[in-house]
mmCIF file of N, CA and C in Angstrom:
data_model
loop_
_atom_site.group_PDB
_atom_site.id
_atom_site.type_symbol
_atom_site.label_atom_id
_atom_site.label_comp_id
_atom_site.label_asym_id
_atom_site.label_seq_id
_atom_site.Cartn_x
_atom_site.Cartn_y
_atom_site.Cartn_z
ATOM 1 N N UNK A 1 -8.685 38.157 150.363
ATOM 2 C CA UNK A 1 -7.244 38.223 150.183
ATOM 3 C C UNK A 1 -6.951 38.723 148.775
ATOM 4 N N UNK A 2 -6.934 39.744 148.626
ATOM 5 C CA UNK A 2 -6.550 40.327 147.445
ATOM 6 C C UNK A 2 -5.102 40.495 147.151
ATOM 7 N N UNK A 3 -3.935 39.973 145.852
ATOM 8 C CA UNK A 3 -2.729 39.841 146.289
ATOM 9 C C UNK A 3 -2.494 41.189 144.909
ATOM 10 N N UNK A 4 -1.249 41.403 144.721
ATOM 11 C CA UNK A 4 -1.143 42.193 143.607
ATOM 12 C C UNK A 4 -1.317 41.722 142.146
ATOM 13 N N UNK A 5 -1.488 40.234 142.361
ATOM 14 C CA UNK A 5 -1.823 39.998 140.742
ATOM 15 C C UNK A 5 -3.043 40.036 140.400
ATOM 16 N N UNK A 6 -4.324 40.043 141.478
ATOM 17 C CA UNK A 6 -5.506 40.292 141.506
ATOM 18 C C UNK A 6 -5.774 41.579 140.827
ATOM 19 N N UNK A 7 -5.132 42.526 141.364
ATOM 20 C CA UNK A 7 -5.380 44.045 141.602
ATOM 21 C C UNK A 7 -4.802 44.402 140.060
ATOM 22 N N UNK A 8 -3.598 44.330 139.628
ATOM 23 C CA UNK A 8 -3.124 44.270 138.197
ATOM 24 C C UNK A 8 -4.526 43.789 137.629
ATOM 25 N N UNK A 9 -5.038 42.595 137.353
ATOM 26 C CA UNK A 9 -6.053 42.034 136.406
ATOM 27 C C UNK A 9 -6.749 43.074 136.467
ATOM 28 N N UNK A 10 -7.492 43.414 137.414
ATOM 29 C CA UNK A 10 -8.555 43.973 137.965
ATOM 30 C C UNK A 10 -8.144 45.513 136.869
ATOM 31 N N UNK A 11 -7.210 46.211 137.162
ATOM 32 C CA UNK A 11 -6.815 47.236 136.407
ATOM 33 C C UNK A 11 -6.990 47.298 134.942
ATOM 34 N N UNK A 12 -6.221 45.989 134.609
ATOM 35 C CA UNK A 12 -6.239 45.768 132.789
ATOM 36 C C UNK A 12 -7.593 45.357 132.476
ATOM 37 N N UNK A 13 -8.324 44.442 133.330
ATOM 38 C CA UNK A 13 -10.008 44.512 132.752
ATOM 39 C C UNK A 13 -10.458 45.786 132.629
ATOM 40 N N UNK A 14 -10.500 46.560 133.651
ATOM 41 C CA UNK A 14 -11.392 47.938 133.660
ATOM 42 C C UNK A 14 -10.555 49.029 132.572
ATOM 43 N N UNK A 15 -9.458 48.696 132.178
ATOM 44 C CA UNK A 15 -8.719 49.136 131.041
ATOM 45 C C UNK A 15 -9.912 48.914 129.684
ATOM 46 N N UNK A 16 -9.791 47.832 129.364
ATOM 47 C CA UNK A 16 -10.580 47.323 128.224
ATOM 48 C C UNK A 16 -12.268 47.549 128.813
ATOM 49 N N UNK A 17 -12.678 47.963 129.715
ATOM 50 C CA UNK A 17 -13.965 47.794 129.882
ATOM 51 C C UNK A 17 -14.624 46.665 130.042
ATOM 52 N N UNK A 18 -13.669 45.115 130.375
ATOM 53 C CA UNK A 18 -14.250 44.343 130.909
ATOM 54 C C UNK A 18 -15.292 44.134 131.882
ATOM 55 N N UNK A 19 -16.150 43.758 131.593
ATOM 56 C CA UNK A 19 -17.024 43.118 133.182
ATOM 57 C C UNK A 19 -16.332 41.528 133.351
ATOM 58 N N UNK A 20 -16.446 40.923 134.417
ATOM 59 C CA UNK A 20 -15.929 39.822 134.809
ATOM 60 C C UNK A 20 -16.280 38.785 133.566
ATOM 61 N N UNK A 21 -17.446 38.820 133.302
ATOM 62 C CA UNK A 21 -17.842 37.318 132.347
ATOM 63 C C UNK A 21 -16.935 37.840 130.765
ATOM 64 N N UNK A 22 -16.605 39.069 130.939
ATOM 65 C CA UNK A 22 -15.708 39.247 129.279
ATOM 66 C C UNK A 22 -14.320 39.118 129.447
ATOM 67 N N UNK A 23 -14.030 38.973 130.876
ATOM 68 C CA UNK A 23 -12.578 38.765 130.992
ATOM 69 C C UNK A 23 -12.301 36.934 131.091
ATOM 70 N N UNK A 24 -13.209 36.135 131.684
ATOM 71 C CA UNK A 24 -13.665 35.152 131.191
ATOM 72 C C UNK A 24 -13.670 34.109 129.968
ATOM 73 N N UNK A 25 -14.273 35.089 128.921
ATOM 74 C CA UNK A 25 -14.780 34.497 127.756
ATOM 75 C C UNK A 25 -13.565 34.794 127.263
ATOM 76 N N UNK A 26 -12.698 35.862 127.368
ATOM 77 C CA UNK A 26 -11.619 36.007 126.957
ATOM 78 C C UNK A 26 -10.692 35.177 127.044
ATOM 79 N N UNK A 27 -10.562 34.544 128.049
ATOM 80 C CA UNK A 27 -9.271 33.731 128.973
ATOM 81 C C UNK A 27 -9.581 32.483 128.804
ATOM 82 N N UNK A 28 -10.586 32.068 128.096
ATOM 83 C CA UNK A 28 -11.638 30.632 127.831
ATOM 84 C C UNK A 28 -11.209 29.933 129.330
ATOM 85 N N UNK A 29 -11.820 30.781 130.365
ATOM 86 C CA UNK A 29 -12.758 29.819 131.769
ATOM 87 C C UNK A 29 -13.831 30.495 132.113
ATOM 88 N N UNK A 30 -14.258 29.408 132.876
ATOM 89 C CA UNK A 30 -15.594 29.679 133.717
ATOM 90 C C UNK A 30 -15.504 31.463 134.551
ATOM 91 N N UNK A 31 -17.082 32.059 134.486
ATOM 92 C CA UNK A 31 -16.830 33.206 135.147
ATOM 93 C C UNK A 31 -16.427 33.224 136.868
ATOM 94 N N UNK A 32 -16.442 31.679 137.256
ATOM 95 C CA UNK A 32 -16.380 31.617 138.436
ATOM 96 C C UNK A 32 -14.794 31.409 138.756
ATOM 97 N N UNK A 33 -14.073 31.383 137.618
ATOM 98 C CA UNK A 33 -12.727 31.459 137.976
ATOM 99 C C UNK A 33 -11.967 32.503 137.745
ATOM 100 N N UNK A 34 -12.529 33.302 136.667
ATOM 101 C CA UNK A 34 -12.198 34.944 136.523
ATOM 102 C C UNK A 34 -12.757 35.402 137.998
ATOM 103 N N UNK A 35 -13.709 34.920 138.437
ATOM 104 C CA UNK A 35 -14.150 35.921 139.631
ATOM 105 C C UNK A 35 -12.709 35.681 140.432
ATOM 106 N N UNK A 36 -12.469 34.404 140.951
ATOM 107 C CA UNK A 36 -11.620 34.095 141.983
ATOM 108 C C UNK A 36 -10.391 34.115 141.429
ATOM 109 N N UNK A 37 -9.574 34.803 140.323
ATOM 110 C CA UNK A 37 -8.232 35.529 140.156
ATOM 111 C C UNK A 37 -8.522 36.877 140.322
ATOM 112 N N UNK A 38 -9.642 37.398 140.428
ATOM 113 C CA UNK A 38 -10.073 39.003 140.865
ATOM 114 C C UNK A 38 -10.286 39.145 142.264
ATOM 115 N N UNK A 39 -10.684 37.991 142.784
ATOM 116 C CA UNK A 39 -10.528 38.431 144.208
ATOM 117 C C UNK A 39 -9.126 37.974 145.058
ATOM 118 N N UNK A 40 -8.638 37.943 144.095
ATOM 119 C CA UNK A 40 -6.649 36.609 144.295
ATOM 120 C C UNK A 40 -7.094 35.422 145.598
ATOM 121 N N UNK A 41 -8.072 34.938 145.399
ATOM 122 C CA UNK A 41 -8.487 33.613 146.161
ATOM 123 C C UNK A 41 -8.023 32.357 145.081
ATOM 124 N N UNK A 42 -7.221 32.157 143.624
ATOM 125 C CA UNK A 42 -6.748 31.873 143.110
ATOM 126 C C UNK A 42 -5.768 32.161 141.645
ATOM 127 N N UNK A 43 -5.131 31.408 141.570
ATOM 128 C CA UNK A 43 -4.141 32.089 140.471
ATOM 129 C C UNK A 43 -3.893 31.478 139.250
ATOM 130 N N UNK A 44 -3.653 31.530 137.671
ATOM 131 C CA UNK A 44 -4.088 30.679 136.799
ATOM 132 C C UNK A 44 -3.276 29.702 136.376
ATOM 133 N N UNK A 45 -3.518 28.856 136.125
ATOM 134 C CA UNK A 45 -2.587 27.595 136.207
ATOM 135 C C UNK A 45 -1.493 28.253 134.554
ATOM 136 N N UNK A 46 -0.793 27.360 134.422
ATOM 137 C CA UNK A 46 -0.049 28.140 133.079
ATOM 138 C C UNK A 46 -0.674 28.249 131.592
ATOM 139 N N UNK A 47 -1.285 26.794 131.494
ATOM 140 C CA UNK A 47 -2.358 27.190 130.524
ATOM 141 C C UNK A 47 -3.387 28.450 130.285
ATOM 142 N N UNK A 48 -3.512 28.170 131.788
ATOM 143 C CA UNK A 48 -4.445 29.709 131.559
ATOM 144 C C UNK A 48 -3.731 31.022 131.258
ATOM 145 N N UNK A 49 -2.557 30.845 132.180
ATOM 146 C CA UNK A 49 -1.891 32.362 132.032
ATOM 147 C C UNK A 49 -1.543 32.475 130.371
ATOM 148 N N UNK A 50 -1.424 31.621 129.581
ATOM 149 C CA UNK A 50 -0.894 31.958 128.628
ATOM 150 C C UNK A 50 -2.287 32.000 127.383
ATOM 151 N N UNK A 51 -3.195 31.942 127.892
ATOM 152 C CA UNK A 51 -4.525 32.286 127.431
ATOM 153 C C UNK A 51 -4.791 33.479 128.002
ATOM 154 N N UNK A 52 -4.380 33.818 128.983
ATOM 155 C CA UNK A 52 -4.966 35.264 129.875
ATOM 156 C C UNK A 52 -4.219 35.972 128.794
ATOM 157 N N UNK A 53 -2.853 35.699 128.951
ATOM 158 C CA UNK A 53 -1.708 36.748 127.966
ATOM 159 C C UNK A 53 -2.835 37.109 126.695
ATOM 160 N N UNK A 54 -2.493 36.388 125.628
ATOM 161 C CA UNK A 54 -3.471 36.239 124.463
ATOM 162 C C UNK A 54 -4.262 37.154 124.180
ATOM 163 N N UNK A 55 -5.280 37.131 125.374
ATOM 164 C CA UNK A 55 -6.343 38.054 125.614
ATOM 165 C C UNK A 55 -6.077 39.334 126.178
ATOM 166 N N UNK A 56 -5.229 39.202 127.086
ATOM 167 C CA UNK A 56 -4.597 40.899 126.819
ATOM 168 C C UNK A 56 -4.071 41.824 126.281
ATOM 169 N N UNK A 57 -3.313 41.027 125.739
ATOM 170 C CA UNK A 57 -2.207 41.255 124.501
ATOM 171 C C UNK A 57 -1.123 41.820 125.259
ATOM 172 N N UNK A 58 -0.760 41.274 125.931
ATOM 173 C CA UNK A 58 0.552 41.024 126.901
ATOM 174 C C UNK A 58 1.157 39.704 126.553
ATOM 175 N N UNK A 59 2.656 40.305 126.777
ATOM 176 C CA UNK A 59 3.555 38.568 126.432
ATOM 177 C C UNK A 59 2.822 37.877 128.082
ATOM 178 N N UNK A 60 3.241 36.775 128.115
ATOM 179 C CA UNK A 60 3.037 35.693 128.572
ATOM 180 C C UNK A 60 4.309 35.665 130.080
ATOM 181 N N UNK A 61 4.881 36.683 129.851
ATOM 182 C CA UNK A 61 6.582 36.576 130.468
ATOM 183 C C UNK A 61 5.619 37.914 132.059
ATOM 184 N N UNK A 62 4.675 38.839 131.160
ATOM 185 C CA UNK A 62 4.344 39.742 131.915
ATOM 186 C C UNK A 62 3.380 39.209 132.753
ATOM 187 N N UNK A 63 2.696 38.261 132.066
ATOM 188 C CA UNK A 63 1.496 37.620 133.378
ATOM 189 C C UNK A 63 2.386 36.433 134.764
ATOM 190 N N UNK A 64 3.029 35.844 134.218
ATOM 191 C CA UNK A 64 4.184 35.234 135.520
ATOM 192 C C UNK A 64 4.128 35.933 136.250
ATOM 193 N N UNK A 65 5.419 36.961 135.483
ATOM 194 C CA UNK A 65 5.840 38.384 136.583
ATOM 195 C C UNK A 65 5.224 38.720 137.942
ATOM 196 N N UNK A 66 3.770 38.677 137.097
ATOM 197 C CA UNK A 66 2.979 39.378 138.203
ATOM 198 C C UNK A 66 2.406 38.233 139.296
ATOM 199 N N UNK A 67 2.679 37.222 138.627
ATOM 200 C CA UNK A 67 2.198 36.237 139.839
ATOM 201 C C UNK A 67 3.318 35.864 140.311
ATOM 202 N N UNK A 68 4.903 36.180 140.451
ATOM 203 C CA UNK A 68 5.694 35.718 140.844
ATOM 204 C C UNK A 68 5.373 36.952 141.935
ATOM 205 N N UNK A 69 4.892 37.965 141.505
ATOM 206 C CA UNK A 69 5.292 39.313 142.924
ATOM 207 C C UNK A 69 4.824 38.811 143.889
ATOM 208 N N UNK A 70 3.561 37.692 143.837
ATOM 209 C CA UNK A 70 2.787 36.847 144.819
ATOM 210 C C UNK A 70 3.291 36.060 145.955
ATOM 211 N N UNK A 71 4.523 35.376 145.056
ATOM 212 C CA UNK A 71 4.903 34.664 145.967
ATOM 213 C C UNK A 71 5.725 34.508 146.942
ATOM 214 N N UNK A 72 6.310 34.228 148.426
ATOM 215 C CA UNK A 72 7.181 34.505 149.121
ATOM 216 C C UNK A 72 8.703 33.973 148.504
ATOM 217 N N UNK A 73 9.353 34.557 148.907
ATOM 218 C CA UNK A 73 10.923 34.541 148.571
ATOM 219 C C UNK A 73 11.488 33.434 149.414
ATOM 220 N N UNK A 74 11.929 31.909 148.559
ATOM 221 C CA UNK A 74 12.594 31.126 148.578
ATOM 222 C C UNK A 74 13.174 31.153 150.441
ATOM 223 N N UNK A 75 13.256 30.067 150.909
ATOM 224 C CA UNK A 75 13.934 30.124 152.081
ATOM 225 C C UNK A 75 15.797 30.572 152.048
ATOM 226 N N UNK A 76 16.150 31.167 152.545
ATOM 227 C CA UNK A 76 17.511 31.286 152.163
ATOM 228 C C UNK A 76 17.411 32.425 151.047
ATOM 229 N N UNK A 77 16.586 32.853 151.048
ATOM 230 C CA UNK A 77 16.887 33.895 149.799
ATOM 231 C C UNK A 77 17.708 35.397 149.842
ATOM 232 N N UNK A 78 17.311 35.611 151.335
ATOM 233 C CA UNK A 78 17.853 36.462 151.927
ATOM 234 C C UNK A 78 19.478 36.468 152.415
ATOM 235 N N UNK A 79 19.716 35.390 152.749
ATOM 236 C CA UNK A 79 21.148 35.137 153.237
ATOM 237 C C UNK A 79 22.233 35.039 151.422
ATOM 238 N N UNK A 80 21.385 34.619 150.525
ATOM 239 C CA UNK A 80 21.707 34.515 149.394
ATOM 240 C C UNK A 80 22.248 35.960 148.970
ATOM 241 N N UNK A 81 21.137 36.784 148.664
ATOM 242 C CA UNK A 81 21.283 37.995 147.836
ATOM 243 C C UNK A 81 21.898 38.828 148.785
ATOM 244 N N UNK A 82 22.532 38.855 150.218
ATOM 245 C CA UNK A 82 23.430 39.276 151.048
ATOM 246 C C UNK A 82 24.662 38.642 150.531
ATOM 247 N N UNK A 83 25.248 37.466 150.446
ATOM 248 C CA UNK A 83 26.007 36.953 150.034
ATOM 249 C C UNK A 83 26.485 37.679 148.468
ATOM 250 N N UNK A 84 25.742 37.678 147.424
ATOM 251 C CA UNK A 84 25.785 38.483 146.511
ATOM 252 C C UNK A 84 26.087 39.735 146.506
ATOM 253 N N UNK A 85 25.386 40.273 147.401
ATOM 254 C CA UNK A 85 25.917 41.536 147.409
ATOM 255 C C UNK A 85 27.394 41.842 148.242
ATOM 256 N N UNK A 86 27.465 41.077 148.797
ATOM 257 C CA UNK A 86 29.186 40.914 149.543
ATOM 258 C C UNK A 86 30.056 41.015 148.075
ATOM 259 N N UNK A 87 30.302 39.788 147.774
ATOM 260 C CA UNK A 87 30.814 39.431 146.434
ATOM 261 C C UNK A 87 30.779 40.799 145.273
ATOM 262 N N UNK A 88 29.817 41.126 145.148
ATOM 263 C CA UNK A 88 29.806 42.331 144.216
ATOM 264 C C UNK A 88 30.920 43.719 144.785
ATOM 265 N N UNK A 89 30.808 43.308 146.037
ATOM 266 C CA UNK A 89 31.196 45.124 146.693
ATOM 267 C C UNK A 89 32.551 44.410 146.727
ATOM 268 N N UNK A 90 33.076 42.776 146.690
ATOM 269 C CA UNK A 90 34.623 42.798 147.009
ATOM 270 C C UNK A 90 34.753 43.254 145.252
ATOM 271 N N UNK A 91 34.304 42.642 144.548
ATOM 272 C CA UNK A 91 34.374 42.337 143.580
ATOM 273 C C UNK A 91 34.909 44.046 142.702
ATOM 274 N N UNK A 92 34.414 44.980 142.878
ATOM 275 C CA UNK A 92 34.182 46.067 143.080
ATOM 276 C C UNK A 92 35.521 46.958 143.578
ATOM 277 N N UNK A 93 35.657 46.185 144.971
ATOM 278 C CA UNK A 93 36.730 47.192 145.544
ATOM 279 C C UNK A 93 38.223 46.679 144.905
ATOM 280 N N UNK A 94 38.303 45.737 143.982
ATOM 281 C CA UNK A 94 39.598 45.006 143.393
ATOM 282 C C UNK A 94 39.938 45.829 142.337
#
């Protein structure tokens, strides 16, 4: 299950020329947990993300991001941002 925040990492390691155990040592965890945010079979708790940041030299706001693209959209989220967009277009036609 590879998700897009996998695939991002995966990019910015091979950016820097990471191999897995330097993206790792970087992020201060085990290589067995760099492996499993590379294969998106897990995702880093916030401590980590903000150690991942660090080591990338990315804010901390950009590693979320990318694990928010992960996640499914709120129940109701849809009827929401329809609703919003109603409101905008009356909002609009006044």
């Amino acid at each position: 299950m590879t998700t897009e925040f996998a695939r991002w990492l995966a990019e910015e390691s091979q950016a820097r020329n990471w191999r897995q155990k330097d993206l790792a040592l970087a992020a201060g965890v085990s290589q067995q947990t760099a492996s499993r945010w590379l294969l998106g079979r897990s995702v880093p708790t916030v401590r980590s993300a903000q150690a991942l940041a660090g080591a990338l030299g990315v804010p901390t706001d950009e590693v979320v991001g990318r694990l928010a693209l992960d996640q499914p959209a709120p129940v109701g989220a849809d009827e929401e941002l329809a609703a919003l967009r109603r409101r905008v277009a009356q909002l609009g036609a006044e």
